């Protein structure tokens, strides 16, 4: 066994200098990297002092030091990687919204199983300025429409536009140009009997002047079920948009007779529906189209994929 040679001491000093240079490359991290550097070097010196090294161990220890240099270099690179996303708060953007829930003895998670399912988000250019606007639904508070002003700045135009909603417990929201006039309309699903029979869906038709008018009743789309989401598409290829509507069951899950097949029994209120657009009036064609709509129905989202 021989003590540490001059050649090894020179090698150690060389790698130590490399470590220091790596740590000091970025000025923003000088303090952090110096601390790391000192810890690494101190650890190396401590191990070497307690380890009598002969010439045959030189190559092994050199590889350890080199691996530590590479590891520090990789970690340093990760430190300087920029995050993919940056968070912007409501004060910066103007998107101030919160779906606040308040429980009562008469209305809570025990009385309404979908109490914590949340609301919905609709994205689309409602004023045709080339920017994506945002519509947010709330369960116990008014819904909100935010116009995109550019540079991540938004303006709350809910009251002016008349789209806050007059029903209870809004859930999903869809945007579609239902009358093909070049302006996006907003369809809102409502799903809670909070103040009595007030859960009908709303369809805010764009007037093209920054205001909207609810025409769900006259169009046959003021559904009375526990609606959660609607998807608009031209299912019969006649050039206008039809709608598939998701409705949640009125009954509790534990109340069903599992020995009886109730899937084929259509439920007027709780089942899914396919509604055909006949000149602006929507007709329920679920049975003819073979759409199941029993009260054993607990849907949440509905995705649509454009055909290749």
PDB file of C-alpha atoms in Angstrom:
ATOM      1  CA  UNK A   1       0.000   0.000   0.000  1.00  0.00           C
ATOM      2  CA  UNK A   2       1.284   3.441  -0.890  1.00  0.00           C
ATOM      3  CA  UNK A   3       0.160   6.898   0.168  1.00  0.00           C
ATOM      4  CA  UNK A   4      -1.620   9.219  -2.255  1.00  0.00           C
ATOM      5  CA  UNK A   5       0.729  10.093  -5.082  1.00  0.00           C
ATOM      6  CA  UNK A   6       1.421  13.538  -6.476  1.00  0.00           C
ATOM      7  CA  UNK A   7      -0.265  12.546  -9.748  1.00  0.00           C
ATOM      8  CA  UNK A   8      -3.470  11.691  -7.915  1.00  0.00           C
ATOM      9  CA  UNK A   9      -3.399  14.923  -5.915  1.00  0.00           C
ATOM     10  CA  UNK A  10      -3.052  16.788  -9.190  1.00  0.00           C
ATOM     11  CA  UNK A  11      -6.005  14.837 -10.629  1.00  0.00           C
ATOM     12  CA  UNK A  12      -8.129  15.609  -7.558  1.00  0.00           C
ATOM     13  CA  UNK A  13      -7.339  19.320  -7.774  1.00  0.00           C
ATOM     14  CA  UNK A  14      -8.233  19.256 -11.476  1.00  0.00           C
ATOM     15  CA  UNK A  15     -11.678  17.797 -10.825  1.00  0.00           C
ATOM     16  CA  UNK A  16     -12.173  20.149  -7.889  1.00  0.00           C
ATOM     17  CA  UNK A  17     -11.554  23.123 -10.206  1.00  0.00           C
ATOM     18  CA  UNK A  18     -14.068  21.677 -12.682  1.00  0.00           C
ATOM     19  CA  UNK A  19     -16.666  21.419  -9.933  1.00  0.00           C
ATOM     20  CA  UNK A  20     -16.096  25.020  -8.893  1.00  0.00           C
ATOM     21  CA  UNK A  21     -16.350  26.280 -12.471  1.00  0.00           C
ATOM     22  CA  UNK A  22     -19.577  24.381 -13.003  1.00  0.00           C
ATOM     23  CA  UNK A  23     -21.066  25.859  -9.866  1.00  0.00           C
ATOM     24  CA  UNK A  24     -20.157  29.438 -10.722  1.00  0.00           C
ATOM     25  CA  UNK A  25     -21.321  29.543 -14.347  1.00  0.00           C
ATOM     26  CA  UNK A  26     -24.727  31.134 -13.665  1.00  0.00           C
ATOM     27  CA  UNK A  27     -24.640  34.327 -11.603  1.00  0.00           C
ATOM     28  CA  UNK A  28     -28.205  33.865 -10.383  1.00  0.00           C
ATOM     29  CA  UNK A  29     -27.243  30.690  -8.560  1.00  0.00           C
ATOM     30  CA  UNK A  30     -23.817  31.632  -7.146  1.00  0.00           C
ATOM     31  CA  UNK A  31     -24.799  31.292  -3.484  1.00  0.00           C
ATOM     32  CA  UNK A  32     -26.663  28.026  -3.974  1.00  0.00           C
ATOM     33  CA  UNK A  33     -24.032  26.481  -6.190  1.00  0.00           C
ATOM     34  CA  UNK A  34     -21.115  27.560  -3.945  1.00  0.00           C
ATOM     35  CA  UNK A  35     -22.855  25.894  -1.040  1.00  0.00           C
ATOM     36  CA  UNK A  36     -23.331  22.736  -3.096  1.00  0.00           C
ATOM     37  CA  UNK A  37     -19.723  22.892  -4.273  1.00  0.00           C
ATOM     38  CA  UNK A  38     -18.362  23.187  -0.753  1.00  0.00           C
ATOM     39  CA  UNK A  39     -20.463  20.247   0.385  1.00  0.00           C
ATOM     40  CA  UNK A  40     -19.262  18.041  -2.490  1.00  0.00           C
ATOM     41  CA  UNK A  41     -15.575  18.937  -2.040  1.00  0.00           C
ATOM     42  CA  UNK A  42     -15.748  18.577   1.728  1.00  0.00           C
ATOM     43  CA  UNK A  43     -17.344  15.182   1.307  1.00  0.00           C
ATOM     44  CA  UNK A  44     -14.613  14.120  -1.115  1.00  0.00           C
ATOM     45  CA  UNK A  45     -11.823  15.305   1.147  1.00  0.00           C
ATOM     46  CA  UNK A  46     -13.358  13.554   4.136  1.00  0.00           C
ATOM     47  CA  UNK A  47     -13.617  10.264   2.278  1.00  0.00           C
ATOM     48  CA  UNK A  48     -10.062  10.488   0.925  1.00  0.00           C
ATOM     49  CA  UNK A  49      -8.574  11.241   4.312  1.00  0.00           C
ATOM     50  CA  UNK A  50     -10.122   8.075   5.693  1.00  0.00           C
ATOM     51  CA  UNK A  51      -9.152   5.949   2.737  1.00  0.00           C
ATOM     52  CA  UNK A  52      -5.521   4.968   2.084  1.00  0.00           C
ATOM     53  CA  UNK A  53      -5.298   4.720  -1.647  1.00  0.00           C
ATOM     54  CA  UNK A  54      -2.833   2.674  -3.545  1.00  0.00           C
ATOM     55  CA  UNK A  55      -2.143   3.034  -7.271  1.00  0.00           C
ATOM     56  CA  UNK A  56      -4.653   0.340  -8.222  1.00  0.00           C
ATOM     57  CA  UNK A  57      -7.461   2.377  -6.571  1.00  0.00           C
ATOM     58  CA  UNK A  58      -6.614   5.541  -8.487  1.00  0.00           C
ATOM     59  CA  UNK A  59      -8.680   4.671 -11.569  1.00  0.00           C
ATOM     60  CA  UNK A  60     -11.683   3.648  -9.416  1.00  0.00           C
ATOM     61  CA  UNK A  61     -11.731   6.838  -7.346  1.00  0.00           C
ATOM     62  CA  UNK A  62     -11.193   9.006 -10.419  1.00  0.00           C
ATOM     63  CA  UNK A  63     -14.322   7.486 -11.989  1.00  0.00           C
ATOM     64  CA  UNK A  64     -16.292   8.305  -8.817  1.00  0.00           C
ATOM     65  CA  UNK A  65     -15.180  11.942  -8.934  1.00  0.00           C
ATOM     66  CA  UNK A  66     -15.969  12.175 -12.650  1.00  0.00           C
ATOM     67  CA  UNK A  67     -19.477  10.746 -12.111  1.00  0.00           C
ATOM     68  CA  UNK A  68     -20.087  13.356  -9.404  1.00  0.00           C
ATOM     69  CA  UNK A  69     -18.975  16.100 -11.804  1.00  0.00           C
ATOM     70  CA  UNK A  70     -21.398  14.826 -14.454  1.00  0.00           C
ATOM     71  CA  UNK A  71     -24.208  14.523 -11.894  1.00  0.00           C
ATOM     72  CA  UNK A  72     -23.722  18.078 -10.659  1.00  0.00           C
ATOM     73  CA  UNK A  73     -23.637  19.325 -14.253  1.00  0.00           C
ATOM     74  CA  UNK A  74     -26.930  17.555 -15.073  1.00  0.00           C
ATOM     75  CA  UNK A  75     -28.610  18.839 -11.930  1.00  0.00           C
ATOM     76  CA  UNK A  76     -27.399  22.341 -12.728  1.00  0.00           C
ATOM     77  CA  UNK A  77     -28.960  22.056 -16.199  1.00  0.00           C
ATOM     78  CA  UNK A  78     -32.295  21.032 -14.691  1.00  0.00           C
ATOM     79  CA  UNK A  79     -32.226  24.023 -12.369  1.00  0.00           C
ATOM     80  CA  UNK A  80     -32.186  26.366 -15.361  1.00  0.00           C
ATOM     81  CA  UNK A  81     -34.961  24.674 -17.346  1.00  0.00           C
ATOM     82  CA  UNK A  82     -37.951  26.984 -17.669  1.00  0.00           C
ATOM     83  CA  UNK A  83     -41.374  25.607 -16.619  1.00  0.00           C
ATOM     84  CA  UNK A  84     -43.802  24.780 -19.406  1.00  0.00           C
ATOM     85  CA  UNK A  85     -46.606  26.862 -17.858  1.00  0.00           C
ATOM     86  CA  UNK A  86     -46.747  30.057 -15.792  1.00  0.00           C
ATOM     87  CA  UNK A  87     -49.607  30.835 -13.427  1.00  0.00           C
ATOM     88  CA  UNK A  88     -51.445  34.161 -13.822  1.00  0.00           C
ATOM     89  CA  UNK A  89     -53.810  35.252 -11.051  1.00  0.00           C
ATOM     90  CA  UNK A  90     -57.223  36.889 -11.418  1.00  0.00           C
ATOM     91  CA  UNK A  91     -55.926  40.345 -10.607  1.00  0.00           C
ATOM     92  CA  UNK A  92     -53.549  40.166 -13.552  1.00  0.00           C
ATOM     93  CA  UNK A  93     -55.991  38.704 -16.077  1.00  0.00           C
ATOM     94  CA  UNK A  94     -59.387  39.958 -14.913  1.00  0.00           C
ATOM     95  CA  UNK A  95     -60.657  36.362 -14.760  1.00  0.00           C
ATOM     96  CA  UNK A  96     -62.116  36.650 -11.262  1.00  0.00           C
ATOM     97  CA  UNK A  97     -64.405  33.688 -10.607  1.00  0.00           C
ATOM     98  CA  UNK A  98     -65.070  31.213  -7.826  1.00  0.00           C
ATOM     99  CA  UNK A  99     -67.658  28.436  -7.653  1.00  0.00           C
ATOM    100  CA  UNK A 100     -68.460  28.866  -3.969  1.00  0.00           C
ATOM    101  CA  UNK A 101     -70.752  26.256  -2.398  1.00  0.00           C
ATOM    102  CA  UNK A 102     -72.841  26.809   0.727  1.00  0.00           C
ATOM    103  CA  UNK A 103     -74.484  23.851   2.434  1.00  0.00           C
ATOM    104  CA  UNK A 104     -77.789  23.985   4.305  1.00  0.00           C
ATOM    105  CA  UNK A 105     -79.815  21.434   6.241  1.00  0.00           C
ATOM    106  CA  UNK A 106     -82.114  21.071   3.245  1.00  0.00           C
ATOM    107  CA  UNK A 107     -79.501  21.004   0.496  1.00  0.00           C
ATOM    108  CA  UNK A 108     -76.166  19.246   0.876  1.00  0.00           C
ATOM    109  CA  UNK A 109     -74.169  16.222  -0.281  1.00  0.00           C
ATOM    110  CA  UNK A 110     -76.556  13.904   1.592  1.00  0.00           C
ATOM    111  CA  UNK A 111     -79.606  15.321  -0.171  1.00  0.00           C
ATOM    112  CA  UNK A 112     -77.997  15.806  -3.610  1.00  0.00           C
ATOM    113  CA  UNK A 113     -75.315  13.321  -4.662  1.00  0.00           C
ATOM    114  CA  UNK A 114     -73.827  15.648  -7.327  1.00  0.00           C
ATOM    115  CA  UNK A 115     -73.241  18.455  -4.856  1.00  0.00           C
ATOM    116  CA  UNK A 116     -69.473  18.503  -5.427  1.00  0.00           C
ATOM    117  CA  UNK A 117     -69.368  17.661  -9.161  1.00  0.00           C
ATOM    118  CA  UNK A 118     -68.492  21.248 -10.062  1.00  0.00           C
ATOM    119  CA  UNK A 119     -69.431  23.508 -12.966  1.00  0.00           C
ATOM    120  CA  UNK A 120     -68.312  23.853 -16.564  1.00  0.00           C
ATOM    121  CA  UNK A 121     -66.103  25.917 -18.896  1.00  0.00           C
ATOM    122  CA  UNK A 122     -66.948  27.065 -22.410  1.00  0.00           C
ATOM    123  CA  UNK A 123     -64.345  28.542 -24.779  1.00  0.00           C
ATOM    124  CA  UNK A 124     -65.159  30.358 -27.999  1.00  0.00           C
ATOM    125  CA  UNK A 125     -65.034  33.671 -29.861  1.00  0.00           C
ATOM    126  CA  UNK A 126     -68.480  35.117 -29.082  1.00  0.00           C
ATOM    127  CA  UNK A 127     -67.814  38.610 -30.510  1.00  0.00           C
ATOM    128  CA  UNK A 128     -65.882  37.592 -33.633  1.00  0.00           C
ATOM    129  CA  UNK A 129     -62.727  39.551 -32.824  1.00  0.00           C
ATOM    130  CA  UNK A 130     -60.442  36.579 -33.338  1.00  0.00           C
ATOM    131  CA  UNK A 131     -59.817  35.977 -29.617  1.00  0.00           C
ATOM    132  CA  UNK A 132     -61.063  33.112 -27.451  1.00  0.00           C
ATOM    133  CA  UNK A 133     -63.554  34.212 -24.799  1.00  0.00           C
ATOM    134  CA  UNK A 134     -64.451  32.303 -21.628  1.00  0.00           C
ATOM    135  CA  UNK A 135     -67.818  31.312 -20.121  1.00  0.00           C
ATOM    136  CA  UNK A 136     -67.778  29.804 -16.605  1.00  0.00           C
ATOM    137  CA  UNK A 137     -70.731  28.174 -14.857  1.00  0.00           C
ATOM    138  CA  UNK A 138     -71.412  28.191 -11.119  1.00  0.00           C
ATOM    139  CA  UNK A 139     -73.673  26.014  -9.010  1.00  0.00           C
ATOM    140  CA  UNK A 140     -75.083  28.548  -6.545  1.00  0.00           C
ATOM    141  CA  UNK A 141     -73.853  31.839  -8.010  1.00  0.00           C
ATOM    142  CA  UNK A 142     -74.360  33.575 -11.380  1.00  0.00           C
ATOM    143  CA  UNK A 143     -72.446  32.259 -14.358  1.00  0.00           C
ATOM    144  CA  UNK A 144     -69.921  34.607 -15.962  1.00  0.00           C
ATOM    145  CA  UNK A 145     -68.831  35.581 -19.462  1.00  0.00           C
ATOM    146  CA  UNK A 146     -65.352  37.090 -19.930  1.00  0.00           C
ATOM    147  CA  UNK A 147     -64.348  38.767 -23.188  1.00  0.00           C
ATOM    148  CA  UNK A 148     -60.738  38.288 -24.223  1.00  0.00           C
ATOM    149  CA  UNK A 149     -59.111  41.711 -24.732  1.00  0.00           C
ATOM    150  CA  UNK A 150     -55.736  40.278 -25.744  1.00  0.00           C
ATOM    151  CA  UNK A 151     -52.427  39.883 -23.862  1.00  0.00           C
ATOM    152  CA  UNK A 152     -54.130  37.675 -21.258  1.00  0.00           C
ATOM    153  CA  UNK A 153     -56.536  40.427 -20.206  1.00  0.00           C
ATOM    154  CA  UNK A 154     -60.263  39.684 -19.836  1.00  0.00           C
ATOM    155  CA  UNK A 155     -63.367  41.776 -19.184  1.00  0.00           C
ATOM    156  CA  UNK A 156     -66.423  40.564 -17.275  1.00  0.00           C
ATOM    157  CA  UNK A 157     -69.421  41.377 -19.529  1.00  0.00           C
ATOM    158  CA  UNK A 158     -71.942  39.048 -17.864  1.00  0.00           C
ATOM    159  CA  UNK A 159     -74.502  41.678 -16.896  1.00  0.00           C
ATOM    160  CA  UNK A 160     -74.257  43.610 -20.168  1.00  0.00           C
ATOM    161  CA  UNK A 161     -74.555  40.408 -22.200  1.00  0.00           C
ATOM    162  CA  UNK A 162     -77.420  39.036 -20.096  1.00  0.00           C
ATOM    163  CA  UNK A 163     -75.949  35.547 -19.695  1.00  0.00           C
ATOM    164  CA  UNK A 164     -75.687  35.190 -15.912  1.00  0.00           C
ATOM    165  CA  UNK A 165     -78.510  32.651 -15.933  1.00  0.00           C
ATOM    166  CA  UNK A 166     -81.824  32.542 -14.058  1.00  0.00           C
ATOM    167  CA  UNK A 167     -81.860  28.861 -13.146  1.00  0.00           C
ATOM    168  CA  UNK A 168     -80.263  26.851 -10.392  1.00  0.00           C
ATOM    169  CA  UNK A 169     -77.159  24.712 -10.317  1.00  0.00           C
ATOM    170  CA  UNK A 170     -75.537  25.189 -13.709  1.00  0.00           C
ATOM    171  CA  UNK A 171     -73.263  22.364 -14.832  1.00  0.00           C
ATOM    172  CA  UNK A 172     -71.951  21.884 -18.376  1.00  0.00           C
ATOM    173  CA  UNK A 173     -71.793  24.625 -21.013  1.00  0.00           C
ATOM    174  CA  UNK A 174     -71.479  24.300 -24.797  1.00  0.00           C
ATOM    175  CA  UNK A 175     -70.879  26.911 -27.489  1.00  0.00           C
ATOM    176  CA  UNK A 176     -72.295  26.438 -30.982  1.00  0.00           C
ATOM    177  CA  UNK A 177     -73.647  28.608 -33.791  1.00  0.00           C
ATOM    178  CA  UNK A 178     -77.062  26.967 -33.712  1.00  0.00           C
ATOM    179  CA  UNK A 179     -78.758  29.263 -36.247  1.00  0.00           C
ATOM    180  CA  UNK A 180     -75.754  29.563 -38.592  1.00  0.00           C
ATOM    181  CA  UNK A 181     -75.733  33.358 -38.444  1.00  0.00           C
ATOM    182  CA  UNK A 182     -71.971  33.526 -37.841  1.00  0.00           C
ATOM    183  CA  UNK A 183     -72.227  34.189 -34.085  1.00  0.00           C
ATOM    184  CA  UNK A 184     -71.561  31.639 -31.350  1.00  0.00           C
ATOM    185  CA  UNK A 185     -74.480  30.874 -29.003  1.00  0.00           C
ATOM    186  CA  UNK A 186     -74.222  29.509 -25.443  1.00  0.00           C
ATOM    187  CA  UNK A 187     -76.142  26.472 -24.153  1.00  0.00           C
ATOM    188  CA  UNK A 188     -76.130  25.984 -20.378  1.00  0.00           C
ATOM    189  CA  UNK A 189     -77.182  22.784 -18.597  1.00  0.00           C
ATOM    190  CA  UNK A 190     -78.862  23.116 -15.198  1.00  0.00           C
ATOM    191  CA  UNK A 191     -79.191  20.244 -12.808  1.00  0.00           C
ATOM    192  CA  UNK A 192     -80.523  21.075  -9.337  1.00  0.00           C
ATOM    193  CA  UNK A 193     -83.947  21.564  -7.781  1.00  0.00           C
ATOM    194  CA  UNK A 194     -82.723  24.224  -5.361  1.00  0.00           C
ATOM    195  CA  UNK A 195     -85.630  26.686  -5.474  1.00  0.00           C
ATOM    196  CA  UNK A 196     -88.325  24.380  -6.786  1.00  0.00           C
ATOM    197  CA  UNK A 197     -88.840  23.544 -10.467  1.00  0.00           C
ATOM    198  CA  UNK A 198     -86.071  25.818 -11.784  1.00  0.00           C
ATOM    199  CA  UNK A 199     -83.578  23.462 -13.406  1.00  0.00           C
ATOM    200  CA  UNK A 200     -84.570  23.957 -17.053  1.00  0.00           C
ATOM    201  CA  UNK A 201     -81.650  24.360 -19.436  1.00  0.00           C
ATOM    202  CA  UNK A 202     -80.969  27.751 -21.016  1.00  0.00           C
ATOM    203  CA  UNK A 203     -79.922  28.597 -24.569  1.00  0.00           C
ATOM    204  CA  UNK A 204     -78.469  32.099 -24.916  1.00  0.00           C
ATOM    205  CA  UNK A 205     -78.752  33.102 -28.568  1.00  0.00           C
ATOM    206  CA  UNK A 206     -76.188  35.662 -29.696  1.00  0.00           C
ATOM    207  CA  UNK A 207     -77.822  38.870 -30.974  1.00  0.00           C
ATOM    208  CA  UNK A 208     -74.575  40.004 -32.605  1.00  0.00           C
ATOM    209  CA  UNK A 209     -74.457  43.249 -30.614  1.00  0.00           C
ATOM    210  CA  UNK A 210     -72.848  41.996 -27.399  1.00  0.00           C
ATOM    211  CA  UNK A 211     -76.160  40.797 -25.920  1.00  0.00           C
ATOM    212  CA  UNK A 212     -77.871  37.405 -25.758  1.00  0.00           C
ATOM    213  CA  UNK A 213     -81.485  36.193 -25.451  1.00  0.00           C
ATOM    214  CA  UNK A 214     -82.559  32.918 -23.836  1.00  0.00           C
ATOM    215  CA  UNK A 215     -84.637  30.986 -26.391  1.00  0.00           C
ATOM    216  CA  UNK A 216     -84.438  27.480 -24.926  1.00  0.00           C
ATOM    217  CA  UNK A 217     -88.193  27.181 -24.352  1.00  0.00           C
ATOM    218  CA  UNK A 218     -89.272  28.163 -27.866  1.00  0.00           C
ATOM    219  CA  UNK A 219     -86.611  25.927 -29.417  1.00  0.00           C
ATOM    220  CA  UNK A 220     -87.580  22.876 -27.362  1.00  0.00           C
ATOM    221  CA  UNK A 221     -84.280  22.748 -25.458  1.00  0.00           C
ATOM    222  CA  UNK A 222     -85.396  23.785 -21.953  1.00  0.00           C
ATOM    223  CA  UNK A 223     -84.982  20.230 -20.719  1.00  0.00           C
ATOM    224  CA  UNK A 224     -86.254  19.488 -17.206  1.00  0.00           C
ATOM    225  CA  UNK A 225     -83.818  16.673 -16.395  1.00  0.00           C
ATOM    226  CA  UNK A 226     -80.654  16.688 -14.308  1.00  0.00           C
ATOM    227  CA  UNK A 227     -78.624  17.733 -17.351  1.00  0.00           C
ATOM    228  CA  UNK A 228     -74.845  17.656 -17.130  1.00  0.00           C
ATOM    229  CA  UNK A 229     -73.610  18.330 -20.694  1.00  0.00           C
ATOM    230  CA  UNK A 230     -74.754  18.794 -24.297  1.00  0.00           C
ATOM    231  CA  UNK A 231     -72.894  18.177 -27.554  1.00  0.00           C
ATOM    232  CA  UNK A 232     -73.918  19.784 -30.854  1.00  0.00           C
ATOM    233  CA  UNK A 233     -73.269  18.031 -34.173  1.00  0.00           C
ATOM    234  CA  UNK A 234     -75.061  17.287 -37.436  1.00  0.00           C
ATOM    235  CA  UNK A 235     -75.984  13.639 -36.915  1.00  0.00           C
ATOM    236  CA  UNK A 236     -78.389  13.376 -39.880  1.00  0.00           C
ATOM    237  CA  UNK A 237     -76.208  15.310 -42.360  1.00  0.00           C
ATOM    238  CA  UNK A 238     -78.910  17.817 -43.277  1.00  0.00           C
ATOM    239  CA  UNK A 239     -76.726  20.880 -42.772  1.00  0.00           C
ATOM    240  CA  UNK A 240     -77.872  22.008 -39.319  1.00  0.00           C
ATOM    241  CA  UNK A 241     -76.755  21.177 -35.786  1.00  0.00           C
ATOM    242  CA  UNK A 242     -78.549  18.570 -33.688  1.00  0.00           C
ATOM    243  CA  UNK A 243     -77.838  17.915 -30.021  1.00  0.00           C
ATOM    244  CA  UNK A 244     -77.054  14.963 -27.762  1.00  0.00           C
ATOM    245  CA  UNK A 245     -78.020  15.688 -24.156  1.00  0.00           C
ATOM    246  CA  UNK A 246     -76.669  13.915 -21.070  1.00  0.00           C
ATOM    247  CA  UNK A 247     -79.138  13.609 -18.195  1.00  0.00           C
ATOM    248  CA  UNK A 248     -78.387  12.195 -14.771  1.00  0.00           C
ATOM    249  CA  UNK A 249     -80.815   9.886 -13.005  1.00  0.00           C
ATOM    250  CA  UNK A 250     -83.299  11.263 -10.484  1.00  0.00           C
ATOM    251  CA  UNK A 251     -83.079   8.136  -8.363  1.00  0.00           C
ATOM    252  CA  UNK A 252     -80.444   7.139  -5.834  1.00  0.00           C
ATOM    253  CA  UNK A 253     -78.064   4.420  -6.977  1.00  0.00           C
ATOM    254  CA  UNK A 254     -79.031   2.114  -4.125  1.00  0.00           C
ATOM    255  CA  UNK A 255     -82.748   2.268  -4.950  1.00  0.00           C
ATOM    256  CA  UNK A 256     -82.563   0.108  -8.111  1.00  0.00           C
ATOM    257  CA  UNK A 257     -83.602  -3.513  -8.267  1.00  0.00           C
ATOM    258  CA  UNK A 258     -80.407  -5.069  -9.610  1.00  0.00           C
ATOM    259  CA  UNK A 259     -82.243  -8.282 -10.551  1.00  0.00           C
ATOM    260  CA  UNK A 260     -84.446  -6.427 -13.027  1.00  0.00           C
ATOM    261  CA  UNK A 261     -83.171  -5.050 -16.331  1.00  0.00           C
ATOM    262  CA  UNK A 262     -84.455  -1.494 -16.555  1.00  0.00           C
ATOM    263  CA  UNK A 263     -82.124  -0.332 -19.303  1.00  0.00           C
ATOM    264  CA  UNK A 264     -84.743  -0.683 -22.029  1.00  0.00           C
ATOM    265  CA  UNK A 265     -87.351   1.341 -20.124  1.00  0.00           C
ATOM    266  CA  UNK A 266     -87.095   4.940 -21.324  1.00  0.00           C
ATOM    267  CA  UNK A 267     -87.290   7.613 -18.641  1.00  0.00           C
ATOM    268  CA  UNK A 268     -88.606  10.994 -19.767  1.00  0.00           C
ATOM    269  CA  UNK A 269     -86.617  12.951 -17.204  1.00  0.00           C
ATOM    270  CA  UNK A 270     -83.498  10.975 -16.352  1.00  0.00           C
ATOM    271  CA  UNK A 271     -82.284   9.446 -19.601  1.00  0.00           C
ATOM    272  CA  UNK A 272     -79.977  10.669 -22.356  1.00  0.00           C
ATOM    273  CA  UNK A 273     -81.621  12.274 -25.382  1.00  0.00           C
ATOM    274  CA  UNK A 274     -80.880  12.843 -29.043  1.00  0.00           C
ATOM    275  CA  UNK A 275     -82.770  15.870 -30.373  1.00  0.00           C
ATOM    276  CA  UNK A 276     -83.030  16.604 -34.086  1.00  0.00           C
ATOM    277  CA  UNK A 277     -83.011  20.169 -35.354  1.00  0.00           C
ATOM    278  CA  UNK A 278     -86.053  20.702 -37.576  1.00  0.00           C
ATOM    279  CA  UNK A 279     -85.845  24.296 -38.742  1.00  0.00           C
ATOM    280  CA  UNK A 280     -84.870  25.659 -35.334  1.00  0.00           C
ATOM    281  CA  UNK A 281     -87.227  23.413 -33.350  1.00  0.00           C
ATOM    282  CA  UNK A 282     -85.736  20.390 -31.625  1.00  0.00           C
ATOM    283  CA  UNK A 283     -87.561  17.051 -31.734  1.00  0.00           C
ATOM    284  CA  UNK A 284     -86.733  14.099 -29.467  1.00  0.00           C
ATOM    285  CA  UNK A 285     -85.734  11.213 -31.748  1.00  0.00           C
ATOM    286  CA  UNK A 286     -83.975   9.115 -29.103  1.00  0.00           C
ATOM    287  CA  UNK A 287     -86.148   6.022 -29.420  1.00  0.00           C
ATOM    288  CA  UNK A 288     -86.082   5.999 -33.222  1.00  0.00           C
ATOM    289  CA  UNK A 289     -82.310   6.450 -33.260  1.00  0.00           C
ATOM    290  CA  UNK A 290     -81.767   3.653 -30.725  1.00  0.00           C
ATOM    291  CA  UNK A 291     -80.419   5.833 -27.913  1.00  0.00           C
ATOM    292  CA  UNK A 292     -80.729   4.265 -24.476  1.00  0.00           C
ATOM    293  CA  UNK A 293     -82.416   6.595 -21.994  1.00  0.00           C
ATOM    294  CA  UNK A 294     -83.374   4.688 -18.879  1.00  0.00           C
ATOM    295  CA  UNK A 295     -83.320   6.100 -15.374  1.00  0.00           C
ATOM    296  CA  UNK A 296     -80.234   3.968 -14.701  1.00  0.00           C
ATOM    297  CA  UNK A 297     -78.103   6.743 -16.095  1.00  0.00           C
ATOM    298  CA  UNK A 298     -75.210   8.543 -14.400  1.00  0.00           C
ATOM    299  CA  UNK A 299     -73.201  10.341 -17.131  1.00  0.00           C
ATOM    300  CA  UNK A 300     -70.716  13.183 -16.694  1.00  0.00           C
ATOM    301  CA  UNK A 301     -68.761  14.239 -19.848  1.00  0.00           C
ATOM    302  CA  UNK A 302     -69.493  13.693 -23.530  1.00  0.00           C
ATOM    303  CA  UNK A 303     -66.554  13.863 -25.952  1.00  0.00           C
ATOM    304  CA  UNK A 304     -66.962  14.395 -29.684  1.00  0.00           C
ATOM    305  CA  UNK A 305     -64.209  13.511 -32.133  1.00  0.00           C
ATOM    306  CA  UNK A 306     -64.137  14.880 -35.652  1.00  0.00           C
ATOM    307  CA  UNK A 307     -64.118  12.080 -38.204  1.00  0.00           C
ATOM    308  CA  UNK A 308     -60.832  11.692 -40.131  1.00  0.00           C
TER     309      UNK A 308
END
